[in-house]
Amino acid sequence: MATQILIIVFGPLLAALIAGLGNRMLGNLAAKSITTGALLLSAGLSWPIFLGFLGGTETAEVVPVLKWVESGTLSFDWSLRVDTLTAIMLVVINSVSALVHLYSWGYMDEDPDQPRFFAYLSLFTFAMLMLVTADNLVQMFFGWEGVGLASYLLIGFWFKKPSAGAAAIKAFVVNRVGDLGFMLGIFGTYLVFQTTSIPEILAAAPGMSGSTITFVGMRLYTMDILCILLFIGAMGKSAQLGLHTWLPDAMEGPTPVSALIHAATMVTAGVFMLCRLSPMFETAPTALMIVTVIGAATCFFAATIGTTQWDIKRVIAYSTCSQLGYMFFAAGVGAYGVAMFHLFTHAFFKALLFLGAGSVIHAMHHEQDMRYYGGLRKAIPFTFYAMLAGTLAITGLGVYHLGVGFAGFWSKDAVLEVAFARGTAISTTAFWLGVGAALLTSFYSWRLMFLTFWGKPRWIESEHIQHSVHKTPADAGEDTTGGYHPHESPVSMLVPLGVLTIGAIAAGQVFAPAFLDSAAFWGGSIFYNENLIHAMHAVPYWVKYSALIVMLLGFAGAYVAYIAKPDIPGRFVATFPALHNFVYRKWYFDELYDAIFVKPAFWLGRQFWKIGDVGIIDRFGPNGIAWAVERGSVAAKSIQSGYVYTYALIMLLGLVAAITFVLL
């Protein structure tokens, strides 16, 4: 397995270097072929490893790469850890990334800078692979920062577009806030355990339960402080409430980037880290309570915003934020396997929804406002059925007693059931917030489908579409569509949609027994609470059917509001304008942060610039010295008479002064 792992991890890096350094000299076709081929190879090698752990034929292994750091008591190597948890992430990352690479052949076909784009995609994948194969916290931090860098490059790929540059900077800065907490958590962990080795830390963690440490002048529980700091890092990467503001703006990047960030890389890093360190978090009850609260709040908060957005990609982006909240509060109540199961199924249907949205955008000449869609199911039928499968998966269609359902039914329902089964006040609150979020998820998901694929064609009203399309003479007749006809995407975009559709339909059904009920499958790679899983299966039937009930209610509400009586949304907004604005403006988080952080930072920067730099440093530094030299040169010039006897007299006086100084 060692050779396979090395190829899986370093293949994308090699492809990224070749495509990036070769760039236009290499050409579009060669760059795309090399990077896509490397990812298809990595994905092909990842599945046998995962299936080996599933069947019990593989065991955990550490593959050494090189000696890295030896400094005093600090010593660690660069090694690749492969266990069940890693195998799951290898399948998710490489499968989705390979499909995104293939999809980008069609989506980015007209872009003049394709080698750079594909190089960035492969670099992003490599950084995430480094994160999930990390055997120590420093190596994990290397991958952690690597995905941050790659996300910055990909979100701002169209760097001539001001909004893309601003979104990239915002993602980078907000993540630096979370990364500060992550760094402090790593420093504190090394201080306490005197090692960065993850297995050694997890083995020693139970012995630190109940111990205290001085932090910011207070005596606090050691493990709670360490885990809270580490979780702050996860909040940034996984866009949890408070550090979530970068995620919707990341939609400024190309759609394949959105699919990769939201389904397989970056945002799943925080969930993976928490599950990897789950034995450590189990010794920190206060930290787990905070994880549960933040996750449940994010789950509901993001779902409310998704109900009001018009940009098709932003709706799905807030959906990602909400689904990540489910994963975190599942981990917060101690069900790490359930959290990873939802991460696994979510990767398929979220990648499907994003790539499906990209296919719609491609068909609608890059229009992203759903108000200018409508009636597209006949024009782009393959995309329609793919997105329908993704919608049924994310809304969790399934029937418990029949034992059948789409991917989201198996994983999201398990999250709700385990939160209820935990039985604490916090977990019960998380359950009800999760049910409310499921209702809103169904509403905004079907709202997206109805606005996009049903109703009358509204693209005739879009100036963007009509002005950017060169009409042919055949279009000059009585054409109710305004001269533009949506078209299905090329095969390179449809094949990934077809593969992901299979995952959205079957991933939950096939893998639920292993993820939820088999402690042997996990092989000690996470903390597995078998009693909690048994309690999850024993919850009342009304709990098991709660997600299905609210899914049907959300569907009915969206149907009435956008098909049967489409005037209802307008009347609601007119009746409750303050409520609508509050939700539409994303609970005013951006405005709040702008007032608290951005404007004071700019004001402080101006003070340092005007007063500190110009007024003091320049005035008494370069400018002041230049002024003194200038005035001194004028004074020196006045004694330059041009007569030799004058210079001789001055030399004599100087000599006398020097001798007098020496004698005295």
XYZ file of C-alpha atoms in Angstrom:
664
model
C 0.000 0.000 0.000
C 2.969 2.359 0.567
C 3.638 2.867 -3.149
C -0.048 3.490 -3.815
C -0.187 6.125 -1.095
C 2.867 7.959 -2.412
C 1.355 8.048 -5.918
C -2.047 9.167 -4.587
C -0.586 12.053 -2.574
C 2.276 13.288 -4.750
C 0.763 12.620 -8.180
C -1.420 15.761 -8.037
C 1.569 17.831 -6.836
C 3.730 16.669 -9.749
C 0.893 17.385 -12.194
C 0.396 20.855 -10.679
C 4.098 21.661 -11.042
C 4.215 20.495 -14.671
C 1.053 22.373 -15.674
C 1.936 25.483 -13.682
C 5.547 25.807 -14.800
C 4.825 24.696 -18.359
C 1.764 26.954 -18.576
C 1.026 28.270 -22.087
C 4.233 26.771 -23.464
C 2.745 23.389 -22.559
C -0.647 24.262 -24.049
C -4.209 23.786 -22.857
C -4.687 20.189 -23.948
C -1.463 18.883 -22.416
C -1.999 20.732 -19.121
C -5.572 19.472 -18.817
C -4.622 15.931 -19.753
C -1.734 15.697 -17.274
C -3.658 17.116 -14.280
C -6.889 15.241 -14.999
C -4.995 12.002 -15.636
C -3.124 12.349 -12.336
C -6.382 12.858 -10.427
C -8.127 9.972 -12.156
C -5.148 7.784 -11.197
C -5.284 8.984 -7.557
C -9.032 8.353 -7.418
C -8.622 4.921 -8.987
C -6.001 3.937 -6.399
C -8.011 5.396 -3.470
C -11.107 3.233 -3.907
C -9.361 -0.158 -3.427
C -7.792 1.124 -0.206
C -11.179 2.329 1.081
C -12.889 -0.918 0.085
C -10.056 -2.806 1.764
C -10.814 -1.099 5.078
C -14.520 -1.684 4.445
C -13.929 -5.396 3.948
C -11.425 -5.728 6.776
C -8.496 -6.669 4.529
C -6.533 -3.446 5.122
C -4.988 -2.227 8.382
C -3.666 1.179 9.413
C -0.226 1.996 8.079
C 2.275 4.861 8.348
C 4.366 5.539 5.235
C 7.594 7.451 6.021
C 8.619 10.130 3.523
C 11.595 11.994 5.006
C 13.170 13.378 8.171
C 11.762 16.835 8.686
C 12.639 18.693 11.907
C 14.941 17.924 14.832
C 15.421 20.828 17.226
C 16.055 20.103 20.897
C 13.129 18.089 22.202
C 11.064 18.917 19.108
C 11.380 16.159 16.534
C 9.031 14.939 13.830
C 9.180 13.256 10.454
C 7.112 13.736 7.338
C 4.992 10.580 7.288
C 1.686 9.639 5.696
C -0.850 8.004 8.040
C -3.474 5.829 6.363
C -6.347 4.412 8.397
C -10.116 4.213 7.919
C -10.631 7.931 8.484
C -7.902 8.797 5.967
C -9.232 6.267 3.444
C -12.671 7.911 3.541
C -11.150 11.319 2.881
C -8.924 9.975 0.076
C -12.001 8.653 -1.727
C -13.974 11.871 -1.203
C -11.167 14.260 -2.158
C -9.782 12.403 -5.159
C -13.125 11.287 -6.600
C -14.706 14.718 -6.484
C -11.502 16.438 -7.613
C -11.107 14.081 -10.586
C -14.714 14.754 -11.646
C -14.227 18.503 -11.177
C -11.103 18.364 -13.360
C -13.035 16.533 -16.074
C -16.008 18.905 -15.759
C -13.684 21.890 -16.133
C -12.687 20.724 -19.628
C -16.066 21.927 -20.837
C -16.786 24.711 -18.353
C -13.424 26.487 -18.768
C -13.047 25.703 -22.473
C -13.118 29.361 -23.527
C -10.812 30.623 -20.772
C -7.405 31.737 -22.081
C -5.571 30.739 -18.886
C -6.493 27.069 -18.539
C -3.052 25.633 -17.585
C -2.884 27.950 -14.559
C -6.434 26.994 -13.540
C -5.811 23.248 -13.723
C -2.484 23.650 -11.914
C -4.274 25.463 -9.069
C -6.945 22.725 -8.892
C -4.296 20.014 -8.564
C -2.336 22.058 -6.013
C -5.529 22.462 -3.974
C -6.062 18.699 -4.045
C -2.469 17.984 -2.988
C -2.722 20.382 -0.034
C -5.895 18.679 1.179
C -4.296 15.248 0.770
C -1.371 16.417 2.897
C -3.815 17.522 5.574
C -5.735 14.261 5.794
C -2.636 12.012 5.717
C -0.844 14.010 8.442
C 0.780 11.971 11.203
C 1.580 15.039 13.323
C 0.021 18.431 13.965
C 2.718 20.430 12.149
C 2.218 18.405 8.991
C -1.535 18.915 9.362
C -0.918 22.652 9.682
C 1.140 22.559 6.464
C -1.841 21.098 4.598
C -4.191 23.428 6.491
C -2.354 26.509 5.234
C -1.890 24.936 1.813
C -5.637 24.706 1.200
C -5.931 28.316 2.412
C -3.388 29.453 -0.160
C -4.925 27.378 -2.962
C -8.422 28.662 -2.152
C -7.102 32.237 -2.359
C -5.602 31.525 -5.788
C -8.754 29.805 -7.092
C -11.362 32.203 -5.691
C -9.384 35.098 -7.182
C -8.563 33.211 -10.393
C -10.258 35.893 -12.502
C -7.997 38.498 -10.902
C -9.041 41.282 -13.292
C -12.532 41.098 -11.778
C -12.527 43.367 -8.666
C -15.186 41.352 -6.832
C -13.143 38.148 -7.283
C -10.014 39.771 -5.847
C -11.991 41.143 -2.900
C -13.584 37.733 -2.221
C -10.176 36.017 -2.305
C -8.722 38.509 0.175
C -11.780 38.153 2.418
C -11.442 34.352 2.466
C -7.736 34.644 3.234
C -8.149 37.192 6.043
C -11.123 35.517 7.757
C -9.312 32.181 7.687
C -6.238 33.795 9.235
C -8.392 34.649 12.261
C -9.351 31.003 12.676
C -5.806 29.863 11.942
C -4.502 31.969 14.818
C -6.650 29.870 17.155
C -5.453 26.696 15.451
C -1.804 27.716 15.864
C -2.301 28.535 19.541
C -3.992 25.146 19.964
C -0.991 23.396 18.368
C 1.474 25.391 20.498
C -0.510 24.607 23.647
C -0.774 20.929 22.745
C 3.001 20.704 22.313
C 3.501 22.577 25.598
C 1.290 20.070 27.428
C 2.251 16.804 25.702
C 5.821 17.636 24.550
C 5.091 16.090 21.148
C 3.256 16.900 17.931
C 2.675 13.225 17.058
C -1.073 12.707 16.751
C -1.084 9.058 17.965
C 1.038 9.958 21.008
C -1.191 12.937 21.857
C -4.380 10.874 21.571
C -2.905 8.113 23.733
C -1.910 10.572 26.460
C -5.047 12.760 26.303
C -7.227 10.734 28.751
C -4.520 11.154 31.396
C -4.839 14.943 31.152
C -8.570 14.930 31.849
C -9.333 17.215 34.792
C -5.927 18.920 34.771
C -5.717 22.729 34.700
C -3.470 25.301 33.048
C -3.018 29.062 33.349
C -4.455 30.829 30.315
C -4.889 34.648 29.997
C -4.381 34.971 33.743
C -6.997 32.353 34.683
C -6.736 28.762 35.831
C -8.778 26.695 33.340
C -9.190 23.060 32.341
C -6.297 22.148 30.058
C -8.119 19.982 27.542
C -11.056 22.389 27.213
C -8.723 25.272 26.357
C -6.702 23.244 23.845
C -9.794 21.851 22.112
C -11.560 25.222 21.985
C -8.501 26.793 20.350
C -8.300 23.961 17.829
C -12.037 24.298 17.136
C -11.604 28.016 16.373
C -9.378 26.893 13.510
C -12.121 24.525 12.358
C -14.667 27.358 12.532
C -12.637 29.335 10.008
C -11.968 26.523 7.557
C -15.479 25.072 7.805
C -17.291 28.438 7.838
C -19.100 28.127 11.157
C -21.129 30.974 12.613
C -18.887 33.940 13.302
C -16.212 33.008 10.767
C -18.627 32.071 7.977
C -18.680 35.333 6.028
C -16.055 34.311 3.457
C -17.946 31.263 2.168
C -20.751 32.858 0.103
C -18.335 35.402 -1.373
C -16.158 32.495 -2.557
C -18.777 32.067 -5.303
C -16.861 34.722 -7.252
C -14.490 31.974 -8.389
C -15.338 29.637 -11.309
C -18.129 27.151 -10.518
C -15.818 24.068 -10.532
C -13.858 25.794 -7.747
C -17.047 26.220 -5.727
C -17.799 22.506 -6.105
C -14.301 21.490 -5.007
C -14.177 23.857 -2.007
C -17.684 23.033 -0.797
C -17.815 19.294 -1.406
C -14.390 17.733 -0.957
C -11.704 20.095 0.277
C -11.288 23.180 2.473
C -14.669 23.262 4.273
C -14.439 19.585 5.242
C -10.990 20.127 6.813
C -12.451 21.346 10.113
C -14.791 18.363 10.449
C -11.954 15.952 9.616
C -9.623 17.577 12.160
C -12.219 17.324 14.927
C -12.876 13.650 14.139
C -9.150 12.873 13.887
C -8.647 14.375 17.359
C -11.922 12.942 18.722
C -10.278 11.048 21.651
C -8.797 14.397 22.670
C -12.143 16.215 22.388
C -13.843 13.490 24.449
C -11.803 14.676 27.442
C -13.134 18.256 26.992
C -16.897 18.391 27.747
C -17.069 22.194 27.662
C -15.391 22.274 24.249
C -17.840 19.663 22.920
C -20.753 21.694 24.229
C -19.439 24.741 22.339
C -19.024 22.627 19.187
C -22.642 21.475 19.493
C -24.014 24.975 20.064
C -22.030 26.579 17.224
C -22.856 23.731 14.842
C -26.595 23.806 15.569
C -26.733 27.614 15.363
C -24.859 27.583 12.040
C -27.143 24.870 10.711
C -30.279 26.952 11.308
C -28.794 30.395 10.611
C -27.445 29.515 7.160
C -30.674 27.763 6.179
C -32.691 30.931 6.849
C -30.469 32.943 4.505
C -30.748 30.344 1.746
C -34.496 30.986 1.535
C -34.032 34.582 0.304
C -31.037 34.525 -2.079
C -31.495 34.876 -5.855
C -28.010 33.853 -7.009
C -28.199 30.096 -7.659
C -24.643 29.523 -6.418
C -25.200 31.518 -3.206
C -28.242 29.423 -2.337
C -26.121 26.274 -2.597
C -23.256 27.975 -0.729
C -25.451 28.708 2.278
C -26.721 25.160 1.988
C -23.114 23.984 2.452
C -22.733 26.195 5.509
C -25.904 24.680 6.959
C -24.913 21.075 6.221
C -21.528 21.629 7.866
C -23.448 22.708 10.956
C -25.122 19.263 11.000
C -21.701 17.593 10.878
C -20.361 19.665 13.744
C -23.248 19.169 16.124
C -23.151 15.431 15.367
C -19.495 15.462 16.418
C -20.360 17.706 19.367
C -22.729 15.114 20.825
C -20.057 12.433 20.425
C -21.189 10.735 17.188
C -18.037 11.221 15.108
C -18.869 8.348 12.768
C -22.235 9.940 11.997
C -20.513 13.276 11.310
C -18.116 11.585 8.878
C -20.972 9.714 7.219
C -22.771 12.984 6.512
C -19.484 14.440 5.222
C -19.184 11.421 2.900
C -22.703 11.566 1.436
C -22.707 15.364 1.350
C -19.635 15.324 -0.906
C -21.612 13.536 -3.629
C -24.833 15.510 -3.612
C -23.221 18.893 -2.957
C -20.713 18.443 -5.785
C -23.655 17.357 -7.947
C -25.685 20.468 -7.064
C -22.786 22.846 -7.696
C -21.780 21.247 -10.979
C -25.459 21.103 -11.963
C -25.756 24.813 -11.189
C -22.675 25.358 -13.351
C -24.402 23.507 -16.184
C -27.436 25.784 -15.785
C -25.205 28.862 -15.755
C -23.415 27.567 -18.863
C -26.779 27.079 -20.583
C -27.963 30.556 -19.558
C -24.885 32.352 -20.873
C -23.384 32.875 -17.378
C -26.549 34.361 -15.861
C -26.725 33.374 -12.160
C -29.917 35.162 -11.082
C -32.743 32.623 -10.793
C -35.309 35.333 -11.517
C -34.178 35.094 -15.144
C -34.492 31.317 -15.428
C -37.693 29.289 -15.679
C -38.919 26.401 -17.840
C -35.485 24.864 -18.356
C -36.322 21.210 -17.702
C -37.128 20.561 -21.365
C -34.165 22.551 -22.702
C -31.525 20.874 -20.498
C -33.139 17.571 -19.406
C -29.951 15.771 -18.301
C -28.997 18.658 -16.006
C -32.571 18.778 -14.701
C -32.666 15.117 -13.690
C -29.195 15.332 -12.142
C -30.165 18.337 -10.017
C -33.448 16.652 -9.133
C -31.474 13.722 -7.725
C -29.226 16.136 -5.814
C -32.252 17.957 -4.417
C -33.921 14.717 -3.301
C -30.634 13.745 -1.638
C -30.071 17.007 0.254
C -33.690 17.215 1.381
C -33.476 13.627 2.624
C -36.229 11.784 0.802
C -36.581 8.279 2.202
C -38.892 6.031 4.204
C -37.547 4.407 7.350
C -39.811 1.344 7.374
C -39.063 0.583 3.740
C -35.332 0.980 4.295
C -34.900 3.022 1.118
C -33.843 6.605 0.594
C -31.454 8.985 -1.077
C -28.010 9.669 0.411
C -29.071 12.567 2.623
C -31.880 10.516 4.155
C -29.404 8.059 5.672
C -26.858 10.556 6.969
C -28.871 13.658 7.888
C -31.575 11.638 9.612
C -28.841 9.850 11.569
C -27.517 13.238 12.733
C -30.952 14.237 14.024
C -31.564 10.864 15.659
C -28.227 10.800 17.469
C -28.715 14.367 18.747
C -32.094 13.358 20.171
C -30.678 10.114 21.575
C -27.928 11.971 23.460
C -30.645 13.301 25.741
C -28.999 16.459 27.096
C -30.594 19.895 26.979
C -27.973 21.096 24.483
C -28.333 18.074 22.188
C -32.142 18.276 22.274
C -31.962 21.951 21.304
C -29.608 20.975 18.490
C -32.133 18.361 17.361
C -34.951 20.903 17.085
C -32.738 23.446 15.329
C -31.727 20.663 12.941
C -35.375 19.827 12.237
C -36.083 23.511 11.585
C -33.088 23.682 9.274
C -34.341 20.564 7.438
C -37.662 22.331 6.826
C -35.893 25.411 5.462
C -33.502 23.233 3.425
C -36.443 21.581 1.702
C -38.063 24.959 1.044
C -35.029 26.691 -0.472
C -33.953 23.597 -2.421
C -37.358 23.198 -4.071
C -37.578 26.955 -4.513
C -34.352 26.714 -6.531
C -35.764 23.853 -8.618
C -39.111 25.550 -9.281
C -37.546 28.908 -10.194
C -35.011 27.244 -12.488
C -36.851 24.400 -14.199
C -40.577 25.181 -13.942
C -42.774 28.142 -14.854
C -42.533 30.374 -17.897
C -39.148 31.203 -19.489
C -38.020 34.503 -17.960
C -34.645 34.885 -19.648
C -36.226 37.275 -22.161
C -36.160 39.794 -19.287
C -32.417 39.403 -18.680
C -30.467 42.178 -20.366
C -27.267 40.246 -19.643
C -28.377 37.257 -21.698
C -30.018 39.165 -24.525
C -27.220 41.686 -24.988
C -24.442 39.091 -24.892
C -25.966 36.736 -27.476
C -25.402 37.236 -31.201
C -28.828 36.494 -32.698
C -29.029 34.686 -36.022
C -31.523 35.703 -38.747
C -33.614 32.685 -37.766
C -34.081 34.281 -34.365
C -35.599 37.396 -35.857
C -39.103 35.946 -36.150
C -41.752 35.704 -33.461
C -39.610 34.094 -30.802
C -41.083 34.090 -27.305
C -37.668 33.428 -25.779
C -36.197 36.694 -27.030
C -33.846 35.025 -29.504
C -31.841 32.863 -27.095
C -32.216 29.095 -26.731
C -30.644 27.359 -23.701
C -28.510 24.380 -24.630
C -27.303 21.287 -22.807
C -23.690 21.211 -21.645
C -20.944 19.247 -23.450
C -20.261 15.594 -22.616
C -17.221 16.447 -20.455
C -19.594 18.281 -18.098
C -22.419 15.741 -18.224
C -20.327 12.644 -17.393
C -19.360 13.972 -13.906
C -23.025 14.851 -13.316
C -24.015 11.277 -14.153
C -21.407 9.734 -11.833
C -22.309 12.055 -8.954
C -26.007 11.319 -9.483
C -25.294 7.660 -8.751
C -23.497 8.696 -5.562
C -26.345 11.003 -4.496
C -28.816 8.165 -4.935
C -26.905 5.172 -3.580
C -24.027 6.286 -1.315
C -26.162 6.318 1.834
C -27.946 3.034 1.127
C -24.722 1.144 0.392
C -22.412 2.459 3.098
C -24.761 3.196 6.041
C -24.192 -0.169 7.819
C -20.408 0.292 7.897
C -20.361 3.962 8.872
C -23.098 3.778 11.509
C -23.013 0.287 12.994
C -19.524 -1.160 12.652
C -16.920 -0.319 15.271
C -14.580 -2.725 13.451
C -14.813 -0.625 10.287
C -13.426 2.429 12.091
C -10.575 0.405 13.583
C -9.837 2.960 16.305
C -9.332 5.839 13.861
C -12.031 7.827 15.712
C -13.681 7.673 19.129
C -16.650 5.340 18.602
C -19.457 5.475 21.182
C -21.263 2.175 20.652
C -23.879 2.857 23.352
C -24.846 6.135 21.694
C -25.286 4.392 18.325
C -27.560 1.778 19.937
C -29.568 4.601 21.542
C -29.809 6.316 18.148
C -31.529 3.262 16.636
C -33.968 3.116 19.558
C -35.411 6.650 19.287
C -39.208 6.968 18.835
C -40.671 6.668 15.342
C -41.784 10.295 15.316
C -38.111 11.277 15.574
C -37.219 8.999 12.662
C -39.992 10.503 10.526
C -39.523 14.129 11.581
C -37.101 14.882 8.723
C -39.432 13.346 6.126
C -42.419 15.292 7.469
C -40.651 18.662 7.360
C -39.206 17.784 3.931
C -42.750 17.348 2.582
C -43.884 20.551 4.304
C -40.996 22.471 2.752
C -41.792 21.031 -0.672
C -45.458 21.995 -0.309
C -44.583 25.514 0.828
C -42.222 26.069 -2.107
C -44.781 24.669 -4.567
C -47.529 26.965 -3.334
C -45.269 30.039 -3.236
C -43.544 29.602 -6.600
C -45.901 27.514 -8.750
C -49.502 27.628 -7.515
C -49.592 31.222 -6.214
C -46.382 32.989 -7.293
C -47.576 36.320 -5.912
C -47.150 35.067 -2.323
C -43.397 35.864 -1.984
C -43.944 39.459 -3.117
C -46.820 39.940 -0.699
C -44.776 38.418 2.145
C -41.893 40.811 1.489
C -44.287 43.775 1.358
C -45.893 42.692 4.652
C -42.658 41.919 6.520
C -39.966 44.104 4.891
C -37.782 44.355 8.011
C -37.715 40.567 8.506
C -36.969 39.956 4.826
C -34.156 42.525 4.762
C -32.677 41.069 7.928
C -32.483 37.600 6.402
C -31.648 38.741 2.849
C -28.774 40.870 4.169
C -27.433 37.768 5.942
C -28.377 38.916 9.434
C -26.194 42.008 8.826
C -22.995 40.162 9.729
C -21.027 41.851 6.958
C -22.252 45.302 7.995
C -21.538 44.525 11.656
C -17.987 43.356 10.934
C -17.442 46.328 8.661
C -18.394 48.692 11.497
C -16.494 46.851 14.245
C -13.347 45.698 12.448
C -12.927 46.988 8.890
C -13.591 50.716 9.288
C -11.573 51.049 12.550
C -8.718 49.127 10.892
C -8.758 51.493 7.913
C -8.926 54.512 10.252
C -5.978 53.199 12.264
C -4.080 52.530 9.050
C -4.656 56.103 7.880
C -3.372 57.447 11.198
C -0.194 55.407 10.942
C 0.184 56.546 7.341
C -0.541 60.262 7.697
C 0.843 60.887 11.190
C 3.334 58.094 11.775
C 4.789 57.534 8.313
C 4.450 60.908 6.573
C 4.328 63.190 9.612
C 7.102 61.652 11.728
C 9.198 59.059 9.862
C 9.369 60.863 6.512
C 9.591 64.311 8.109
C 12.453 63.503 10.468
C 13.861 60.608 8.459
C 14.489 60.711 4.704
C 12.876 64.101 4.100
C 14.458 65.672 7.207
C 17.933 64.380 6.371
C 17.573 65.578 2.782
C 16.589 69.040 4.067
C 19.577 69.116 6.458
C 21.989 68.082 3.692
C 20.530 70.725 1.391
C 20.864 73.523 3.985
C 24.337 72.312 4.944
C 25.462 72.356 1.322
C 24.254 75.943 0.968
C 26.240 76.951 4.078
C 29.333 75.085 2.863
C 29.033 76.737 -0.533
C 29.296 80.197 1.031
C 32.876 79.548 2.177
C 33.986 78.331 -1.239
C 35.753 81.584 -2.354
C 38.004 80.037 -4.989
C 41.226 81.690 -3.564
C 44.111 79.415 -2.543
C 45.246 81.611 0.361
C 41.753 81.389 1.884
C 41.901 77.593 1.834
C 45.450 77.683 3.262
C 44.296 79.926 6.115
C 41.405 77.560 6.917
C 43.753 74.563 6.864
C 46.177 76.385 9.204
C 43.405 77.277 11.630
C 42.193 73.694 11.581
C 45.710 72.403 12.248
C 46.166 74.809 15.182
C 42.804 73.761 16.615
C 43.713 70.077 16.331
C 47.142 70.559 18.024
C 45.552 72.639 20.794
C 42.947 69.879 21.382
C 45.676 67.215 21.647
C 47.865 69.288 24.003
C 45.056 70.264 26.316
